Amino acid sequence: MAAVRMLVLRSGLAGLRPWAASSARFMSSSPSFQFVEVERRGAEGSVAVVALNRPTALNALSEALMSELGQALDAAEREASVGALVLTGRGRAFAAGADIKEMRGRRFPDCYREDFLANWDRLARVRKPVVAAVNGLALGGGCELALMCDVVYASEEAQFGQPEILLGTLPGSGGTQRLVRAVGKSLAMEMVLSARRLSAHEALQAGLASRVCPQAELLDQAVALAERIARCSQVATTMAKEAVNAAFEVGLAEGCRLEKRLFHASFATRDRQEGMDAFAEKREPRFTHQ
Ligand code: CAA
């Protein structure tokens, strides 16, 4: 608990009333965040926008950047007033993948012993909904980060690719698995085996992204979606995310059983009562996330 308090204090979250500003930075000032910026957006500050900020290296995912990303995600996850997150990149890339210069000297024993990249799954384990706002190149680990998000919005300049094969290796953070589930086997194989990149419109057509918009509108549109999600009951959005994600892990009967249990469980929440009362009384619901 003390550690949580320290992180909140260091990140500036403690003194920030979430309703006070529609775009308030709450972690960027922290000296511990050099490569990641976080700001609160949305009418009630209910959206945490996490931006990868190492533009001179096209947001290459160094160990330091990924460690900061993990800390930023932990903080947003803990902050009760954050209902949804947006992940984006500064500059012309979303992220150009793992930092090749940093990892070029690695050998198998180090990778194996340290379980290299194991911490990258932190994003996939975030329980609050995450919208990717892919502003440019999403290559290698960058594409894999986008695939870990719940919804992908792309700018017209976005490109998605798994170019690891050109480096004599293969995707190492879920690309071979999540990409197949997103776009199907043939296109995933084409991308992984030949490094062919998808344009934003191809990604939309293939189901990797659900919206393409002009670069200038991307962040606002992603924030608008995240804000709309954050207005709902956090308990319900977390349950819904868990249920949808189960579709990738378990068979149909088991997935439907889990869904039914979560649906039943929602009847134990005040928010479910409030939502149905509000409908019957023809008014807006006031969710308390209880
Ligand atoms: N790692 C380290 N540095 C990178 C990088 C990366 N993945 N991608 C770009 N950079 C650096 C470049 O080295 C360059 O730095 P300097 O100015 O110091 O030379 C800077 O970012 C700008 O890049 P370029 O000059 O290369 O820009 P460009 O427009 O000519 O090319 C690019 C852009 C096609 C994306 C090219 O940079 C590139 O091919 N990058 C590597 C992409 C890649 O292979 N990604 C996969 C990495 S492996 C991986 O991610 C494994 C995994 O599954 C987790």
Short mmCIF file of C-alpha atoms and ligand atoms in Angstrom, two decimals:
data_model
loop_
_atom_site.label_atom_id
_atom_site.label_comp_id
_atom_site.label_asym_id
_atom_site.label_seq_id
_atom_site.Cartn_x
_atom_site.Cartn_y
_atom_site.Cartn_z
CA MET A 1 0.00 0.00 0.00
CA ALA A 2 2.84 2.36 0.92
CA ALA A 3 4.50 1.59 -2.42
CA VAL A 4 1.28 2.39 -4.27
CA ARG A 5 1.00 5.71 -2.43
CA MET A 6 4.58 6.58 -3.29
CA LEU A 7 4.05 5.93 -6.99
CA VAL A 8 0.88 7.99 -7.01
CA LEU A 9 2.62 10.84 -5.22
CA ARG A 10 5.69 10.68 -7.44
CA SER A 11 3.55 10.64 -10.54
CA GLY A 12 1.59 13.66 -9.40
CA LEU A 13 -1.70 11.79 -9.36
CA ALA A 14 -2.48 12.52 -5.73
CA GLY A 15 -2.94 16.27 -6.06
CA LEU A 16 -4.98 16.09 -9.24
CA ARG A 17 -8.72 16.30 -9.05
CA PRO A 18 -9.74 14.23 -12.08
CA TRP A 19 -12.59 16.58 -12.97
CA ALA A 20 -10.38 19.65 -12.76
CA ALA A 21 -8.99 19.59 -16.28
CA SER A 22 -9.84 17.98 -19.57
CA SER A 23 -6.19 17.51 -20.49
CA ALA A 24 -3.98 17.38 -17.45
CA ARG A 25 -0.56 15.76 -17.52
CA PHE A 26 -0.09 13.60 -14.51
CA MET A 27 3.07 11.63 -14.96
CA SER A 28 5.13 13.33 -17.60
CA SER A 29 6.74 15.60 -15.05
CA SER A 30 8.04 12.67 -13.06
CA PRO A 31 11.81 12.26 -13.49
CA SER A 32 11.25 8.53 -13.58
CA PHE A 33 9.44 8.80 -16.93
CA GLN A 34 11.81 9.73 -19.68
CA PHE A 35 10.31 7.78 -22.57
CA VAL A 36 6.62 7.68 -21.72
CA GLU A 37 4.15 10.52 -21.25
CA VAL A 38 0.81 10.17 -19.55
CA GLU A 39 -1.98 12.72 -19.54
CA ARG A 40 -5.56 12.72 -18.42
CA ARG A 41 -8.15 13.47 -21.08
CA GLY A 42 -11.90 13.40 -21.35
CA ALA A 43 -14.55 15.52 -19.71
CA GLU A 44 -13.90 14.08 -16.26
CA GLY A 45 -10.27 13.12 -16.76
CA SER A 46 -11.45 9.55 -17.04
CA VAL A 47 -9.08 8.61 -19.87
CA ALA A 48 -5.34 8.05 -19.37
CA VAL A 49 -3.49 8.71 -22.62
CA VAL A 50 -0.15 6.89 -22.53
CA ALA A 51 2.24 8.07 -25.24
CA LEU A 52 5.48 6.33 -26.19
CA ASN A 53 7.90 9.22 -26.40
CA ARG A 54 11.24 8.33 -27.93
CA PRO A 55 10.65 9.83 -31.37
CA THR A 56 14.30 10.10 -32.44
CA ALA A 57 14.47 6.29 -32.35
CA LEU A 58 10.95 5.89 -33.77
CA ASN A 59 9.83 4.85 -30.28
CA ALA A 60 12.00 1.72 -30.40
CA LEU A 61 11.01 -0.32 -27.39
CA SER A 62 14.10 -0.29 -25.21
CA GLU A 63 14.12 -1.98 -21.83
CA ALA A 64 13.92 1.43 -20.13
CA LEU A 65 10.90 2.44 -22.22
CA MET A 66 9.12 -0.85 -21.57
CA SER A 67 9.82 -0.59 -17.86
CA GLU A 68 8.30 2.90 -17.79
CA LEU A 69 5.34 1.72 -19.83
CA GLY A 70 4.74 -1.02 -17.28
CA GLN A 71 4.83 1.49 -14.42
CA ALA A 72 2.50 3.88 -16.26
CA LEU A 73 0.03 1.05 -16.92
CA ASP A 74 0.19 -0.05 -13.27
CA ALA A 75 -0.57 3.50 -12.12
CA ALA A 76 -3.48 3.96 -14.55
CA GLU A 77 -4.86 0.58 -13.58
CA ARG A 78 -4.81 1.51 -9.88
CA GLU A 79 -6.28 5.01 -10.30
CA ALA A 80 -10.00 4.58 -9.67
CA SER A 81 -11.04 7.63 -11.71
CA VAL A 82 -9.43 6.21 -14.89
CA GLY A 83 -12.02 4.19 -16.79
CA ALA A 84 -10.10 3.52 -20.00
CA LEU A 85 -6.67 4.03 -21.56
CA VAL A 86 -5.38 5.16 -24.94
CA LEU A 87 -1.94 4.03 -26.13
CA THR A 88 -0.25 6.10 -28.83
CA GLY A 89 3.18 7.21 -30.03
CA ARG A 90 4.86 10.60 -30.41
CA GLY A 91 6.40 11.47 -33.77
CA ARG A 92 6.06 9.52 -36.99
CA ALA A 93 5.96 6.06 -35.41
CA PHE A 94 3.65 4.26 -33.02
CA ALA A 95 6.69 2.06 -32.35
CA ALA A 96 9.31 0.54 -34.67
CA GLY A 97 9.71 -2.57 -32.56
CA ALA A 98 12.14 -3.85 -29.98
CA ASP A 99 15.37 -1.86 -29.74
CA ILE A 100 17.61 -3.72 -32.19
CA LYS A 101 20.79 -1.94 -31.17
CA GLU A 102 20.17 -2.78 -27.54
CA MET A 103 19.45 -6.47 -28.15
CA ARG A 104 21.95 -7.20 -30.91
CA GLY A 105 24.60 -8.44 -28.44
CA ARG A 106 22.30 -10.83 -26.63
CA ARG A 107 22.87 -14.60 -26.71
CA PHE A 108 20.45 -17.44 -26.15
CA PRO A 109 21.47 -18.21 -22.53
CA ASP A 110 20.79 -14.60 -21.39
CA CYS A 111 17.48 -14.48 -23.25
CA TYR A 112 16.38 -17.76 -21.76
CA ARG A 113 17.66 -17.19 -18.23
CA GLU A 114 16.18 -13.68 -17.99
CA ASP A 115 13.03 -14.65 -19.92
CA PHE A 116 13.68 -11.74 -22.28
CA LEU A 117 10.49 -9.79 -23.16
CA ALA A 118 8.43 -11.56 -20.48
CA ASN A 119 7.36 -8.18 -19.03
CA TRP A 120 5.92 -7.05 -22.40
CA ASP A 121 2.74 -8.96 -21.66
CA ARG A 122 1.88 -6.34 -19.01
CA LEU A 123 -0.17 -4.48 -21.62
CA ALA A 124 -2.16 -7.62 -22.46
CA ARG A 125 -2.91 -8.05 -18.76
CA VAL A 126 -4.38 -4.57 -18.24
CA ARG A 127 -7.94 -5.13 -17.04
CA LYS A 128 -9.30 -1.73 -18.03
CA PRO A 129 -10.12 -1.26 -21.73
CA VAL A 130 -7.22 0.01 -23.87
CA VAL A 131 -7.64 1.74 -27.24
CA ALA A 132 -4.57 1.85 -29.52
CA ALA A 133 -4.25 5.08 -31.51
CA VAL A 134 -1.73 3.95 -34.11
CA ASN A 135 -0.29 7.17 -35.48
CA GLY A 136 2.38 5.78 -37.84
CA LEU A 137 4.71 2.81 -38.14
CA ALA A 138 3.74 -0.13 -35.95
CA LEU A 139 6.46 -2.65 -36.68
CA GLY A 140 7.61 -5.78 -34.87
CA GLY A 141 7.01 -5.24 -31.17
CA GLY A 142 5.08 -2.07 -32.07
CA CYS A 143 2.56 -4.09 -34.06
CA GLU A 144 2.48 -6.60 -31.21
CA LEU A 145 1.66 -3.83 -28.70
CA ALA A 146 -1.22 -2.69 -30.92
CA LEU A 147 -2.44 -6.29 -31.09
CA MET A 148 -2.48 -6.44 -27.27
CA CYS A 149 -4.89 -3.48 -27.13
CA ASP A 150 -8.64 -4.04 -27.14
CA VAL A 151 -9.54 -1.70 -29.98
CA VAL A 152 -7.21 -0.41 -32.71
CA TYR A 153 -7.78 2.95 -34.40
CA ALA A 154 -5.26 3.89 -37.09
CA SER A 155 -4.32 7.11 -38.82
CA GLU A 156 -4.14 7.14 -42.61
CA GLU A 157 -0.33 7.09 -42.29
CA ALA A 158 -0.24 3.99 -40.10
CA GLN A 159 1.51 0.85 -41.30
CA PHE A 160 1.53 -2.52 -39.59
CA GLY A 161 4.25 -5.10 -40.05
CA GLN A 162 6.28 -7.91 -38.53
CA PRO A 163 9.71 -7.43 -40.12
CA GLU A 164 11.65 -9.64 -37.67
CA ILE A 165 12.33 -12.19 -40.41
CA LEU A 166 14.64 -9.63 -42.05
CA LEU A 167 16.71 -9.66 -38.85
CA GLY A 168 17.03 -13.44 -38.86
CA THR A 169 14.47 -13.90 -36.12
CA LEU A 170 10.70 -13.97 -35.60
CA PRO A 171 8.08 -12.07 -33.60
CA GLY A 172 8.68 -12.58 -29.90
CA SER A 173 5.80 -10.91 -28.14
CA GLY A 174 2.69 -12.61 -29.41
CA GLY A 175 2.85 -11.54 -33.09
CA THR A 176 2.62 -15.07 -34.43
CA GLN A 177 -0.41 -15.75 -32.24
CA ARG A 178 -2.46 -12.56 -31.98
CA LEU A 179 -1.90 -11.57 -35.62
CA VAL A 180 -3.35 -14.90 -36.83
CA ARG A 181 -6.40 -14.35 -34.63
CA ALA A 182 -6.77 -10.78 -35.94
CA VAL A 183 -6.27 -11.27 -39.69
CA GLY A 184 -6.36 -15.02 -40.35
CA LYS A 185 -3.62 -17.47 -41.26
CA SER A 186 -2.81 -16.57 -44.87
CA LEU A 187 -2.29 -12.85 -44.32
CA ALA A 188 -0.49 -13.40 -41.02
CA MET A 189 1.87 -15.87 -42.69
CA GLU A 190 2.47 -13.43 -45.54
CA MET A 191 3.35 -10.66 -43.09
CA VAL A 192 5.51 -12.80 -40.79
CA LEU A 193 7.32 -14.71 -43.55
CA SER A 194 7.90 -11.85 -45.99
CA ALA A 195 7.78 -8.74 -43.75
CA ARG A 196 5.15 -7.19 -46.01
CA ARG A 197 3.53 -4.22 -44.28
CA LEU A 198 -0.19 -3.49 -44.26
CA SER A 199 -1.46 0.01 -44.93
CA ALA A 200 -4.04 1.41 -42.53
CA HIS A 201 -6.84 0.63 -44.99
CA GLU A 202 -5.63 -2.95 -45.47
CA ALA A 203 -5.50 -3.31 -41.68
CA LEU A 204 -9.08 -2.04 -41.50
CA GLN A 205 -10.22 -4.44 -44.19
CA ALA A 206 -8.42 -7.35 -42.51
CA GLY A 207 -9.98 -6.64 -39.12
CA LEU A 208 -6.75 -5.61 -37.40
CA ALA A 209 -8.09 -2.07 -36.99
CA SER A 210 -11.68 -0.97 -36.56
CA ARG A 211 -11.31 2.65 -37.75
CA VAL A 212 -9.02 4.70 -39.99
CA CYS A 213 -9.05 8.47 -39.66
CA PRO A 214 -6.93 11.46 -40.65
CA GLN A 215 -3.82 11.85 -38.51
CA ALA A 216 -5.06 15.15 -37.05
CA GLU A 217 -8.23 13.50 -35.77
CA LEU A 218 -6.78 10.21 -34.55
CA LEU A 219 -6.13 11.01 -30.91
CA ASP A 220 -9.41 12.87 -30.42
CA GLN A 221 -11.35 9.98 -31.93
CA ALA A 222 -9.52 7.43 -29.79
CA VAL A 223 -10.08 9.55 -26.68
CA ALA A 224 -13.76 9.99 -27.57
CA LEU A 225 -14.17 6.21 -27.75
CA ALA A 226 -12.24 5.69 -24.51
CA GLU A 227 -14.33 8.39 -22.81
CA ARG A 228 -17.53 6.75 -23.99
CA ILE A 229 -16.30 3.44 -22.53
CA ALA A 230 -15.21 5.17 -19.31
CA ARG A 231 -18.74 6.56 -18.81
CA CYS A 232 -20.01 2.99 -18.37
CA SER A 233 -19.74 0.93 -15.21
CA GLN A 234 -16.09 -0.03 -14.73
CA VAL A 235 -17.17 -3.35 -13.24
CA ALA A 236 -19.22 -4.10 -16.35
CA THR A 237 -16.52 -3.02 -18.84
CA THR A 238 -13.94 -5.15 -17.01
CA MET A 239 -16.29 -8.15 -17.06
CA ALA A 240 -17.10 -7.59 -20.74
CA LYS A 241 -13.40 -7.37 -21.64
CA GLU A 242 -12.67 -10.56 -19.72
CA ALA A 243 -15.50 -12.36 -21.50
CA VAL A 244 -14.48 -11.23 -25.00
CA ASN A 245 -10.84 -12.12 -24.36
CA ALA A 246 -11.89 -15.58 -23.23
CA ALA A 247 -12.96 -16.20 -26.83
CA PHE A 248 -9.24 -16.37 -27.70
CA GLU A 249 -8.38 -18.78 -24.93
CA VAL A 250 -11.16 -21.36 -24.50
CA GLY A 251 -13.67 -23.38 -26.52
CA LEU A 252 -17.19 -22.12 -27.33
CA ALA A 253 -19.06 -24.00 -24.59
CA GLU A 254 -16.58 -22.97 -21.90
CA GLY A 255 -16.52 -19.38 -23.16
CA CYS A 256 -20.31 -19.17 -23.11
CA ARG A 257 -20.34 -20.64 -19.61
CA LEU A 258 -17.87 -17.99 -18.41
CA GLU A 259 -19.94 -15.29 -20.10
CA LYS A 260 -23.10 -16.53 -18.38
CA ARG A 261 -21.39 -16.55 -14.96
CA LEU A 262 -20.13 -13.00 -15.47
CA PHE A 263 -23.58 -11.91 -16.69
CA HIS A 264 -25.13 -13.43 -13.56
CA ALA A 265 -22.42 -11.81 -11.41
CA SER A 266 -23.28 -8.37 -12.82
CA PHE A 267 -26.63 -8.71 -11.01
CA ALA A 268 -24.68 -8.42 -7.75
CA THR A 269 -23.54 -4.88 -8.65
CA ARG A 270 -25.23 -1.58 -7.85
CA ASP A 271 -24.36 -0.38 -11.33
CA ARG A 272 -26.50 -3.08 -12.95
CA GLN A 273 -29.44 -2.03 -10.77
CA GLU A 274 -28.77 1.64 -11.57
CA GLY A 275 -28.49 0.97 -15.31
CA MET A 276 -31.81 -0.83 -15.48
CA ASP A 277 -33.56 1.62 -13.13
CA ALA A 278 -32.30 4.54 -15.24
CA PHE A 279 -33.65 2.89 -18.38
CA ALA A 280 -37.06 2.29 -16.80
CA GLU A 281 -37.17 5.85 -15.38
CA LYS A 282 -36.06 7.40 -18.71
CA ARG A 283 -32.98 9.12 -17.30
CA GLU A 284 -29.20 8.89 -17.64
CA PRO A 285 -27.57 6.30 -15.34
CA ARG A 286 -25.21 7.45 -12.60
CA PHE A 287 -22.69 4.65 -12.28
CA THR A 288 -20.58 4.46 -9.13
CA HIS A 289 -18.49 1.49 -10.25
CA GLN A 290 -19.82 -0.58 -7.38
N1 CAA B 1 15.61 -0.35 -32.83
C1 CAA B 1 16.55 0.59 -32.61
N2 CAA B 1 16.60 1.75 -33.30
C2 CAA B 1 15.67 1.94 -34.25
C3 CAA B 1 14.68 1.00 -34.53
C4 CAA B 1 14.66 -0.18 -33.76
N3 CAA B 1 13.71 -1.14 -33.91
N4 CAA B 1 13.90 1.46 -35.54
C5 CAA B 1 14.40 2.66 -35.87
N5 CAA B 1 15.46 2.96 -35.09
C6 CAA B 1 16.29 4.16 -35.13
C7 CAA B 1 17.25 4.14 -36.29
O1 CAA B 1 18.39 3.37 -35.98
C8 CAA B 1 17.55 5.60 -36.46
O2 CAA B 1 18.44 6.00 -35.46
P1 CAA B 1 19.74 6.91 -35.83
O3 CAA B 1 19.14 8.20 -36.30
O4 CAA B 1 20.47 7.01 -34.55
O5 CAA B 1 20.45 6.17 -36.91
C9 CAA B 1 16.21 6.26 -36.14
O6 CAA B 1 15.46 5.30 -35.38
C10 CAA B 1 15.38 6.59 -37.38
O7 CAA B 1 15.27 5.41 -38.15
P2 CAA B 1 15.72 5.32 -39.69
O8 CAA B 1 16.79 6.32 -39.98
O9 CAA B 1 16.02 3.90 -40.00
O10 CAA B 1 14.37 5.81 -40.39
P3 CAA B 1 13.83 5.36 -41.81
O11 CAA B 1 12.62 6.19 -42.08
O12 CAA B 1 14.91 5.36 -42.83
O13 CAA B 1 13.36 3.82 -41.63
C11 CAA B 1 12.24 2.01 -40.55
C12 CAA B 1 12.30 3.53 -40.78
C13 CAA B 1 11.86 1.29 -41.85
C14 CAA B 1 11.18 1.75 -39.49
C15 CAA B 1 13.61 1.48 -40.09
O14 CAA B 1 14.07 2.30 -39.00
C16 CAA B 1 13.57 0.06 -39.59
O15 CAA B 1 13.57 -0.85 -40.39
N6 CAA B 1 13.54 -0.14 -38.27
C17 CAA B 1 13.54 -1.47 -37.69
C18 CAA B 1 12.14 -2.11 -37.73
C19 CAA B 1 12.22 -3.52 -37.19
O16 CAA B 1 12.91 -4.36 -37.71
N7 CAA B 1 11.46 -3.79 -36.12
C20 CAA B 1 11.42 -5.08 -35.49
C21 CAA B 1 12.37 -5.12 -34.33
S1 CAA B 1 12.52 -6.75 -33.62
C22 CAA B 1 11.16 -6.94 -32.63
O17 CAA B 1 10.37 -6.05 -32.49
C23 CAA B 1 11.04 -8.26 -31.95
C24 CAA B 1 9.76 -8.47 -31.24
O18 CAA B 1 8.92 -9.20 -31.67
C25 CAA B 1 9.50 -7.87 -29.95
#
